[in-house]
Coordinates of C-alpha atoms and ligand atoms in Angstrom, one line a residue:
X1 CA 56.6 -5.2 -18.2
X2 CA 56.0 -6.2 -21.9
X3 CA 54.4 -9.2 -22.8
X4 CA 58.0 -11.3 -23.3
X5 CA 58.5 -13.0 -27.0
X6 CA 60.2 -16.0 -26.9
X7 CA 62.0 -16.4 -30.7
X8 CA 63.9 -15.4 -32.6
X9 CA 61.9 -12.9 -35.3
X10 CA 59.4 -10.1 -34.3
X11 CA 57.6 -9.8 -37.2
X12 CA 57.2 -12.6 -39.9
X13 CA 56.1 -10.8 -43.3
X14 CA 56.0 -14.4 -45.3
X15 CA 54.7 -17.9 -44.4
X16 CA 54.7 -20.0 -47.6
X17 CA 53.7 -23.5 -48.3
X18 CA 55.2 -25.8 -50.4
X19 CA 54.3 -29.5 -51.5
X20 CA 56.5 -32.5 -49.7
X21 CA 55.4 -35.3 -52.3
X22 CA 54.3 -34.5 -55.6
X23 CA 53.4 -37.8 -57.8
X24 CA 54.2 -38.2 -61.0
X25 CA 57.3 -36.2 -61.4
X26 CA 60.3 -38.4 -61.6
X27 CA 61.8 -36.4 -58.0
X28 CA 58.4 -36.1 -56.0
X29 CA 60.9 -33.8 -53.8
X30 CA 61.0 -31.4 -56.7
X31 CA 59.0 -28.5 -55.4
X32 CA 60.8 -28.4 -51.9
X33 CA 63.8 -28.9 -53.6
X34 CA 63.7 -25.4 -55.3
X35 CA 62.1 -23.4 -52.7
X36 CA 64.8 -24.9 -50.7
X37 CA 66.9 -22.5 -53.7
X38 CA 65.2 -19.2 -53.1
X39 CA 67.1 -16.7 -52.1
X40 CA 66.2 -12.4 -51.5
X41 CA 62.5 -11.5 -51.7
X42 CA 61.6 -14.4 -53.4
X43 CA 62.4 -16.4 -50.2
X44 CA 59.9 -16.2 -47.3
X45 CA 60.7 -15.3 -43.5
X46 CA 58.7 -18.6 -42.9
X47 CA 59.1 -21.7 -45.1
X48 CA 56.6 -24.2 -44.4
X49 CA 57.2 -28.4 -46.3
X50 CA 53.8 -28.8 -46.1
X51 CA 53.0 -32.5 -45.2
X52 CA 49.5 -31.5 -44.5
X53 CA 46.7 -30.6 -47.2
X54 CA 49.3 -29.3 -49.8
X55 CA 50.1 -33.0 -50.3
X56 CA 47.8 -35.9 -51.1
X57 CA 47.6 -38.2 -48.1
X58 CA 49.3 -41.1 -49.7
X59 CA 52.4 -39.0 -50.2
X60 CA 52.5 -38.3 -47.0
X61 CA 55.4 -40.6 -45.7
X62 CA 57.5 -40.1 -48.4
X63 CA 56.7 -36.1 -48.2
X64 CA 58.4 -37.4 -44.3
X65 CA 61.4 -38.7 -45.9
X66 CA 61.9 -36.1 -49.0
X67 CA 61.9 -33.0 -46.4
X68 CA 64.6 -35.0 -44.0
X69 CA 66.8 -35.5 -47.3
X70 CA 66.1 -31.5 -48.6
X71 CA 66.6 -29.9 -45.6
X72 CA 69.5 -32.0 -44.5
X73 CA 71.0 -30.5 -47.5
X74 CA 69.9 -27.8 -48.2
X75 CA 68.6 -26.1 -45.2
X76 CA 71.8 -24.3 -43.7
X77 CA 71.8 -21.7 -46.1
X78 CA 68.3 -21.4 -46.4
X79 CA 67.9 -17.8 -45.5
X80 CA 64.7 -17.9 -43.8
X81 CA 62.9 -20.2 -41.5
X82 CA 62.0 -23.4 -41.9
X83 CA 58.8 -24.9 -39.8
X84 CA 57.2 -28.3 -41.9
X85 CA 53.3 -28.7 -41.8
X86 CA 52.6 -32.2 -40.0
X87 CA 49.3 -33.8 -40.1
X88 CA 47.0 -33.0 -36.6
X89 CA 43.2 -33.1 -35.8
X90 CA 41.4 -32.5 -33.1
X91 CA 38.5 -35.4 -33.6
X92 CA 41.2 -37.8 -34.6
X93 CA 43.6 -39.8 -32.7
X94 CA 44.9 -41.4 -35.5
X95 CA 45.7 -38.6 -36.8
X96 CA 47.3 -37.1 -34.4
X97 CA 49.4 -40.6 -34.0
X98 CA 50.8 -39.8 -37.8
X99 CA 51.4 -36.5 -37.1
X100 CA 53.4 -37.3 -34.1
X101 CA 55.6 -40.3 -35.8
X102 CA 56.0 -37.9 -39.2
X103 CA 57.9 -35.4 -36.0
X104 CA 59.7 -38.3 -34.9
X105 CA 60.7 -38.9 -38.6
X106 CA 61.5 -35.6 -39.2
X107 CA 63.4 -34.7 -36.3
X108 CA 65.9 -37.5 -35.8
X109 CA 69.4 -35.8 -35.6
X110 CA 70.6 -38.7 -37.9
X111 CA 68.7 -38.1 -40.6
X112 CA 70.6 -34.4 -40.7
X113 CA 67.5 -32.2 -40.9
X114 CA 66.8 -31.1 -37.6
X115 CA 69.8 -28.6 -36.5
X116 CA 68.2 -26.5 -39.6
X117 CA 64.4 -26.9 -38.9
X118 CA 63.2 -24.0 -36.1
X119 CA 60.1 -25.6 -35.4
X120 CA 56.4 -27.4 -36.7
X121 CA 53.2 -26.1 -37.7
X122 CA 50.3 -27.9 -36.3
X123 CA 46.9 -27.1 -38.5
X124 CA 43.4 -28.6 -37.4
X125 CA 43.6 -27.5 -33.5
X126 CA 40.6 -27.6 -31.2
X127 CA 40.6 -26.5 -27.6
X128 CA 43.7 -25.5 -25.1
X129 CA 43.9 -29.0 -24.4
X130 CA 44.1 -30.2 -27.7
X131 CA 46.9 -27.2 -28.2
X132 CA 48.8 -28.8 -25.2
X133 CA 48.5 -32.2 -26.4
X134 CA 50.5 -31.3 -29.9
X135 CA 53.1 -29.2 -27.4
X136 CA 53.5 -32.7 -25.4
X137 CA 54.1 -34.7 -28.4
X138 CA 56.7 -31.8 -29.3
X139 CA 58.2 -32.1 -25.9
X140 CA 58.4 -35.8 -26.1
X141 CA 60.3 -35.9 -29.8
X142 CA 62.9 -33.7 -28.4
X143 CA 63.5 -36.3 -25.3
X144 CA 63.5 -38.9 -27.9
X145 CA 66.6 -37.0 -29.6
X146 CA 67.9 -35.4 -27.0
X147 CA 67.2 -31.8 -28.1
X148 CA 66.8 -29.5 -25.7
X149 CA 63.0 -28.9 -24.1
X150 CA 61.6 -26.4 -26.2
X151 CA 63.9 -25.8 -29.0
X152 CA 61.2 -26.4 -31.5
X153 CA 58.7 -24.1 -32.2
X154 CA 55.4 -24.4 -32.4
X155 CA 52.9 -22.7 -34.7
X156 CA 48.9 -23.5 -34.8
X157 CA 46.7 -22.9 -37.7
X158 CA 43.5 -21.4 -36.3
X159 CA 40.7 -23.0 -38.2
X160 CA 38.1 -24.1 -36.0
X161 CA 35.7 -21.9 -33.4
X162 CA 37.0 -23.7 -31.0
X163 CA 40.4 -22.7 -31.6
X164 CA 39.5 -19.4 -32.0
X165 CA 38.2 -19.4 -28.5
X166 CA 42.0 -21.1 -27.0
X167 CA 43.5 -18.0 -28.3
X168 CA 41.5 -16.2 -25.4
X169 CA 43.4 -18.7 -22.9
X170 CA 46.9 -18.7 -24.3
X171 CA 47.8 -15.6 -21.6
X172 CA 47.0 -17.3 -19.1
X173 CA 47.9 -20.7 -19.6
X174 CA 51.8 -20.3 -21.7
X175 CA 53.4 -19.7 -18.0
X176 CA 52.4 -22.8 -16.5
X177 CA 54.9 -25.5 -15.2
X178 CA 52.7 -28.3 -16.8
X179 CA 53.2 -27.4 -20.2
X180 CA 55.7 -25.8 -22.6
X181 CA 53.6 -23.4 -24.7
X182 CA 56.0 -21.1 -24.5
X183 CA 57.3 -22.4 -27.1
X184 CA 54.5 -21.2 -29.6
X185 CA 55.0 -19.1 -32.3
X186 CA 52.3 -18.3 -34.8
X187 CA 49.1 -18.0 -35.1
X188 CA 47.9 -18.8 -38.9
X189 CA 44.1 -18.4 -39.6
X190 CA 43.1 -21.3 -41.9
X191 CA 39.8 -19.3 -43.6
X192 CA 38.7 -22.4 -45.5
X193 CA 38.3 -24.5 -43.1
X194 CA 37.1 -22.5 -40.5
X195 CA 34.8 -21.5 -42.7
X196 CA 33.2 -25.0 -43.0
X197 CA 33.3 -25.1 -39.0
X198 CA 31.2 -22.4 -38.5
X199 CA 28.9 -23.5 -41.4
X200 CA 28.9 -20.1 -42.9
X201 CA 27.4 -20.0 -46.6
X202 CA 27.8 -17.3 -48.9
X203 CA 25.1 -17.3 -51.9
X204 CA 28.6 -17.3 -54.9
X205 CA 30.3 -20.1 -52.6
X206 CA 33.3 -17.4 -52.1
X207 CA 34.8 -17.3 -48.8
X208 CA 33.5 -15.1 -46.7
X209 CA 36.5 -12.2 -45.6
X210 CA 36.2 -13.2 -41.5
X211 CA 37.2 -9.4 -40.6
X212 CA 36.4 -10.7 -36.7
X213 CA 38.6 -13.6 -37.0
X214 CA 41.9 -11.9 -38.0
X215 CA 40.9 -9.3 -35.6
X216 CA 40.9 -11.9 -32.8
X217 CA 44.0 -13.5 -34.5
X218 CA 45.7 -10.3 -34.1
X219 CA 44.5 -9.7 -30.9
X220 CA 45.2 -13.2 -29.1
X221 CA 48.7 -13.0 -31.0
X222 CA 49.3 -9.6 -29.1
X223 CA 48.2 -10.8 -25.9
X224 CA 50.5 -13.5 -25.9
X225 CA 53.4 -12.3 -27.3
X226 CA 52.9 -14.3 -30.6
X227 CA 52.8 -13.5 -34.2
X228 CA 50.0 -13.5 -36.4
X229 CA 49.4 -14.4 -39.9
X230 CA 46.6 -14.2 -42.5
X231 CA 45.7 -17.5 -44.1
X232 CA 46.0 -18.6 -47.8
X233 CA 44.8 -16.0 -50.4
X234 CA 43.8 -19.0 -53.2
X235 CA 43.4 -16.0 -55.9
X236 CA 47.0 -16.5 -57.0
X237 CA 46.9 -14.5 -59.9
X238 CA 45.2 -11.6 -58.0
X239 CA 47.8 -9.4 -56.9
X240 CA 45.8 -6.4 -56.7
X241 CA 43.4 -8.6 -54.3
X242 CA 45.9 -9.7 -52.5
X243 CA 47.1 -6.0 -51.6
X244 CA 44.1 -5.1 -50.6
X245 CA 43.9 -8.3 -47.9
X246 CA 47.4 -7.2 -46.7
X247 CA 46.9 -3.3 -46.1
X248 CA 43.3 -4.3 -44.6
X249 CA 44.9 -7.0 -42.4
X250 CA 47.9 -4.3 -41.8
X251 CA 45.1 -1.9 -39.9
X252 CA 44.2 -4.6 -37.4
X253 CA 47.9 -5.3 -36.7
X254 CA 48.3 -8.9 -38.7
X255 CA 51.5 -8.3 -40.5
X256 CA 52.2 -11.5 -42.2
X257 CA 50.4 -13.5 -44.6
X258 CA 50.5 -16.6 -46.3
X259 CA 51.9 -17.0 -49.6
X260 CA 51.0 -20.1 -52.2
X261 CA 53.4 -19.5 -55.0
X262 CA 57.0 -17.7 -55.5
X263 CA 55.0 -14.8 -56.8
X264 CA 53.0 -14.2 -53.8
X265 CA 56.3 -14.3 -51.5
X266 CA 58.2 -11.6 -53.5
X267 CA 54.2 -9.2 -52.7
X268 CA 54.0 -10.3 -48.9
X269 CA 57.6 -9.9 -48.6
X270 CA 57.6 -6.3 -50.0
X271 CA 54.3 -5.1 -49.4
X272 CA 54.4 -4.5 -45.3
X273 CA 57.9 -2.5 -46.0
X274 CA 57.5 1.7 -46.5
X275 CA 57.8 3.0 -49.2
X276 CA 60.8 4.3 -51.2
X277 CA 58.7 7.9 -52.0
X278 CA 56.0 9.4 -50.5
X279 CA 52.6 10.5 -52.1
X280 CA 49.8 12.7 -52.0
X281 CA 46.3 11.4 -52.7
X282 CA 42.7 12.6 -52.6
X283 CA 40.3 10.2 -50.7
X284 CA 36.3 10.4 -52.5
X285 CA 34.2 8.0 -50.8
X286 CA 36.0 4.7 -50.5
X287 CA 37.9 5.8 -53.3
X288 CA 41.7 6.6 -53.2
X289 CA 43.3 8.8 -56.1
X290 CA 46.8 9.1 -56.8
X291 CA 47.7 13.0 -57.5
X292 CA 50.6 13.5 -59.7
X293 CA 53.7 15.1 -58.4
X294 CA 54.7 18.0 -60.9
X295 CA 57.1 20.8 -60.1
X296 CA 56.8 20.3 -56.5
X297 CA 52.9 20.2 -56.9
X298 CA 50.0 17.9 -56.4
X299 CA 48.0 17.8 -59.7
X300 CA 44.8 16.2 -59.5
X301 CA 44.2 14.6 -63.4
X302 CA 40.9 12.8 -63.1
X303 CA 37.0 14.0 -63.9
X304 CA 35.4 13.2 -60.0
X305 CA 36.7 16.4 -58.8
X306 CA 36.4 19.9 -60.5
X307 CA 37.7 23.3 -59.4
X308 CA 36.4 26.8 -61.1
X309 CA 37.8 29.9 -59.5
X310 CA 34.2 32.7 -60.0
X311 CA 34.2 36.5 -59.2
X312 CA 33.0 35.3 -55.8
X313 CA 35.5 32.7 -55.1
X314 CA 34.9 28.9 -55.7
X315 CA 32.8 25.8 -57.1
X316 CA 34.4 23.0 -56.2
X317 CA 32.7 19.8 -57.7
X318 CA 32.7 16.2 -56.2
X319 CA 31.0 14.0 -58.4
X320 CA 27.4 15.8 -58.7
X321 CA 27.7 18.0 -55.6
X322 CA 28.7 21.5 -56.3
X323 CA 29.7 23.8 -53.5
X324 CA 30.2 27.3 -53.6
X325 CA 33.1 28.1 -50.7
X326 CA 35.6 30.6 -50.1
X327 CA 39.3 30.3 -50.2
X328 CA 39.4 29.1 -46.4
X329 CA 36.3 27.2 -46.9
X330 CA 38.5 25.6 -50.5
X331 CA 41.5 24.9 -48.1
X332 CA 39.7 23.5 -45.4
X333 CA 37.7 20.8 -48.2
X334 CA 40.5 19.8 -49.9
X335 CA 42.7 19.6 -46.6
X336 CA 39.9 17.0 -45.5
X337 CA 40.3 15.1 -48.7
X338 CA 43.8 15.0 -49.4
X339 CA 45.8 12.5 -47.3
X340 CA 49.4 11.7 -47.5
X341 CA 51.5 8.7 -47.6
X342 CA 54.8 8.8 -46.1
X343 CA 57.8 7.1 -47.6
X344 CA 60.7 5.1 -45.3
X345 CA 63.0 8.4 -45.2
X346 CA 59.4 10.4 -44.0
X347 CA 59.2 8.0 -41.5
X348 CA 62.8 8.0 -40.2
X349 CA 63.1 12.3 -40.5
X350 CA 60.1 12.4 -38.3
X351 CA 61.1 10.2 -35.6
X352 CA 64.8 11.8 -35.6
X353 CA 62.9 15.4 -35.2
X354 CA 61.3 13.9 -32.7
X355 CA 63.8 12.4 -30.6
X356 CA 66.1 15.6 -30.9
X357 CA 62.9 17.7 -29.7
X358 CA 62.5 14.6 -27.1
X359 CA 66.7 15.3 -26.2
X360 CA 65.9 19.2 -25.8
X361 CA 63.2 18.5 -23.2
X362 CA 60.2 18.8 -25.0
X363 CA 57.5 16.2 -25.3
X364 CA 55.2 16.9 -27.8
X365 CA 55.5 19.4 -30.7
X366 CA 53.8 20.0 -33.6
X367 CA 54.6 18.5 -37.2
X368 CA 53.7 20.2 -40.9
X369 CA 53.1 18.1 -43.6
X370 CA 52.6 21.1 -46.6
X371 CA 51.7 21.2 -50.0
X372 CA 50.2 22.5 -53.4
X373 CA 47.4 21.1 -54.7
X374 CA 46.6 22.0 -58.6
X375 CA 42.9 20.7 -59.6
X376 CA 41.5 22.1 -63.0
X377 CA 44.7 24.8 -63.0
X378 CA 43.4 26.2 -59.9
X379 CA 46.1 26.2 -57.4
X380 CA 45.6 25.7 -53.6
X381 CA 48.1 25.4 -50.7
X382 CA 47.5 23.1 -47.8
X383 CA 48.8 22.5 -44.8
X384 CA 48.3 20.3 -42.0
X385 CA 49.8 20.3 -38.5
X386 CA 50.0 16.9 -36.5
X387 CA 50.6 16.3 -32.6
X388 CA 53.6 14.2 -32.2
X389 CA 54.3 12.6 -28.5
X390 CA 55.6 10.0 -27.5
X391 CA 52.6 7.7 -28.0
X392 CA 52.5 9.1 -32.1
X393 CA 56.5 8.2 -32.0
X394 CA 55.7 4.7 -30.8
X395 CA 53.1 4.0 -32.9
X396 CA 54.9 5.4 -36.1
X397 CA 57.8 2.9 -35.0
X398 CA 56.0 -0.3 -36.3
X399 CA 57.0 0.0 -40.0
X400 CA 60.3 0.8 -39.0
X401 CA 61.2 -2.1 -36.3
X402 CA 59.8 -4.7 -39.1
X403 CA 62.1 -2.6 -41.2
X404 CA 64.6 -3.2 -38.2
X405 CA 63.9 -6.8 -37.9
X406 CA 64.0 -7.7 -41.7
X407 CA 67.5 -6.0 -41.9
X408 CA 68.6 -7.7 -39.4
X409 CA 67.5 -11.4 -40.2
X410 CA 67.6 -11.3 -43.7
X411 CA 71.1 -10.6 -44.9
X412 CA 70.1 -12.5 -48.4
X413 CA 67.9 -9.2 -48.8
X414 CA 70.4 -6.4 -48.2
X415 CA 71.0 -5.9 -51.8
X416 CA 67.5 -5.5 -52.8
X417 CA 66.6 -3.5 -49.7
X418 CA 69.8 -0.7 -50.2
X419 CA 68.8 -0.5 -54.1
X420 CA 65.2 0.3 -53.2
X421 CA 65.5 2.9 -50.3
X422 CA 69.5 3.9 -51.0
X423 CA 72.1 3.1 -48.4
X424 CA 71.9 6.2 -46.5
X425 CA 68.0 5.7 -46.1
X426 CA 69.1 2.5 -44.7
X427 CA 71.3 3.1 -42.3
X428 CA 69.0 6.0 -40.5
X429 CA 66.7 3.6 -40.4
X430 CA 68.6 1.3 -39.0
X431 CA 69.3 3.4 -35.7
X432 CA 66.6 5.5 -35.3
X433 CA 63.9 3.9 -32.8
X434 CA 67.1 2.5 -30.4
Ligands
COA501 C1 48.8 -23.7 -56.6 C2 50.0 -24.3 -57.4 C3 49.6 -25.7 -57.7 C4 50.2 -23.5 -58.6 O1 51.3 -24.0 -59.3 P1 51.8 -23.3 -60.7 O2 50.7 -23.0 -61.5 O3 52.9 -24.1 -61.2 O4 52.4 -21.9 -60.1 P2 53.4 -20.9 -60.7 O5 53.3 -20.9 -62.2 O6 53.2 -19.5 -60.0 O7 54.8 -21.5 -60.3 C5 56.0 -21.0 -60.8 C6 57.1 -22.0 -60.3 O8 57.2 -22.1 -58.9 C7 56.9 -23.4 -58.4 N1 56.0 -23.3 -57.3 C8 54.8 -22.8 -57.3 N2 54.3 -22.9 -56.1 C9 55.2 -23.4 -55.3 C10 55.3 -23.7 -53.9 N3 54.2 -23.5 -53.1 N4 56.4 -24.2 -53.4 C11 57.5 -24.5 -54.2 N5 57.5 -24.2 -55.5 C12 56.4 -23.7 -56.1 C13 56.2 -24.1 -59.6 O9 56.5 -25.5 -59.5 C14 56.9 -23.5 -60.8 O10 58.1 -24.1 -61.0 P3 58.7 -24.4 -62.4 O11 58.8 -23.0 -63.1 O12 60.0 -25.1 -62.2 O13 57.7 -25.3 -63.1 C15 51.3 -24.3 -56.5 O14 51.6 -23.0 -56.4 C16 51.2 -25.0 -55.2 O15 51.1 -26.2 -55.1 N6 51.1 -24.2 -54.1 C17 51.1 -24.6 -52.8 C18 49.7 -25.1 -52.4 C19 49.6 -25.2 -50.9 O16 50.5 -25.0 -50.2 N7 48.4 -25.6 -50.4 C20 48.1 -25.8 -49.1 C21 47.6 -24.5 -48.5 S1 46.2 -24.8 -47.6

């Protein structure tokens, strides 16, 4: 049997932040007041009032009271999630006592917030025990308002080695009578501040990329049946730099990521989804270069690569290295270097050949991804066959059910979603996999 998920959403693309309390402005409710608006790709899967670091501790209380008033009104037809930040540390009791009465605050049915808020985000957590003592105080605010024993969520931000190390526990210990941790939901690396935990120094003062601790997010969030999600990217007019974070994060199985501004929401929101066309690309090195479709051809338009056909075949040139081949020994080089990026409707024709070759009684066949590669007017056709069993179909499903699962939760983003891929894209995609 699977590991069993216990919410609502599979995948969470978007977990965005947004000031309770801002001083100063004549409504200090004025941020959460118009993310409360956003609507499409602008609004996250995940909308977090952050009453924690986003908002200076002496707005803190009134951060409290503004997300009671905001989401009282304006949280039924918020289309995503809604999960506020509360205050929590592990070396602080006191802390943990505000967090706790800013729970209290937040969830009291008469205040008119709660039947819209899905659950809390708990940053600054140490130990399992520390994550159990958060779930208790959870457990006790919905006996206090007579909600029902875990109907809140729960979400961590992992942001301390010790945390780190829980994750390793979470399997183990979310099926135990003595607590309610099935009710978790995310887990959120915090970079900055685990970064000061583990006393890491870098000689620019950058933060350092943690490769190991998404990993382990990604990991710990698999073994428990939990999401994960990459921490703030502060970079916010970086959108290149904040692709690259999301396709690297995207190979170690962390789909979602958190977003700072509107801007970054619209990227994480779209970035995860296929897309709309497919391309061809040669990879030099780390390098990835777009080839430009033409006539049904793949035309290669930089200087890195050059292609001379001689009386004895071929020089091809990468960068300084010149090779003399022959036209297998041509096809087989570029075949090595050119890589192919399939679209949505790619995706979805391969897994319906491969369920009707499934239907016929045949589990694996062969797949031919075929094309014509034009470098420096020299023409070459390339062709590549791929195994496809069932493991490749499952594995090629992932794009699809977050497809799947954003379709289905995000009505607000039907629009946008049918004008990108076309309806009939769409609806494949919608019941291919089931
Ligand atoms: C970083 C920040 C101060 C930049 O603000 P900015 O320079 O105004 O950003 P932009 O220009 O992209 O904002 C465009 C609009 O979106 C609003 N906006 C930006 N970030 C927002 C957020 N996180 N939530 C709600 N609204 C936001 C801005 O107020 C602005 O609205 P306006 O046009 O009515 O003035 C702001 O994005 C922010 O406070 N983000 C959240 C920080 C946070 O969550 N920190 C905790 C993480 S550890």
């Amino acid at each position: 049997m699977s590991t069993e998920r216990h919410y609502e959403r599979e995948f969470v693309r978007t977990f965005f932040t947004s000031p309770t309390a801002v001083k100063g402005e004549e409504d200090s409710a004025k941020m959460i007041r118009s993310a409360a608006g956003l609507r499409g790709m602008q609004a996250p899967d995940v909308w977090v009032p952050d009453n924690e670091d986003a908002t200076a501790p002496n707005m803190r209380d009134e951060g409290a009271r503004n997300i009671v008033e905001v989401v009282a009104e304006h949280g039924a037809d918020f289309p995503g999630e809604i999960h506020p930040r509360v205050v929590w540390h592990r070396d602080s009791p006191t802390t943990r006592y505000r967090g706790f009465q800013h729970m209290l605050a937040i969830a009291d049915p008469e205040g008119g917030a709660v039947e819209h808020i899905d659950g809390f985000v708990i940053p600054e957590v140490g130990d399992i025990d520390d994550w159990k003592k958060a779930d208790e105080f959870i457990t006790i605010v919905e006996n206090e308002h007579g909600l029902e024993e875990g109907s809140l969520s729960m979400s961590v931000i992992v942001e301390s080695g010790e945390a780190e190390l829980a994750m390793g526990d979470l399997r183990e210990e979310m099926g135990r009578p003595s607590n309610n941790l099935e009710r978790l939901f995310l887990l959120v690396d915090g970079e900055v501040d685990y970064t000061k935990d583990m006393r890491a120094m870098t000689p620019t003062g950058e933060l350092p990329p943690w490769p190991e601790l998404r990993h382990n997010t990604s990991r710990g969030a698999s073994a428990a049946g939990l999401i994960a999600v990459d921490g703030p990217y502060d970079d916010i007019r970086d959108v290149e730099g904040y692709h690259e974070r999301m396709v690297d994060n995207r190979a170690k199985g962390m789909l979602g990521i958190w977003s700072l501004t509107p801007r970054q929401v619209v990227e994480a929101n779209t970035s995860p989804l296929p897309p709309e066309s497919g391309r061809w690309l040669l990879e030099l090195g780390d390098e990835e270069i777009d080839l430009t479709e033409e006539d049904g051809r793949q035309v290669y338009e930089g200087d890195a690569v050059g292609l001379e056909e001689t009386d004895d075949g071929y020089v091809l040139r990468v960068g300084s290295d010149e090779q003399q081949l022959d036209e297998g020994g041509l096809r087989e080089e570029l075949l090595d270097m050119a890589a192919y990026v399939p679209s949505m409707d790619d995706i979805v024709n391969s897994m319906e050949e491969f369920e009707a070759a499934k239907e016929a009684g045949r589990g694996a066949i062969s797949m031919t991804r075929a094309t014509t590669v034009v470098v420096d007017g020299v023409e070459v056709e390339i062709s590549q066959d791929r195994m496809w069993d069932e493991a490749t179909y499952q594995a090629a499903q992932t794009p699809i059910a977050l497809f799947q699962d954003v379709y289905e939760h995000r009505p607000d983003q039907h629009e946008e979603l049918e004008e990108m891929y076309g309806a009939d894209v769409v609806e494949r995609a919608m019941s291919v996999g089931n």
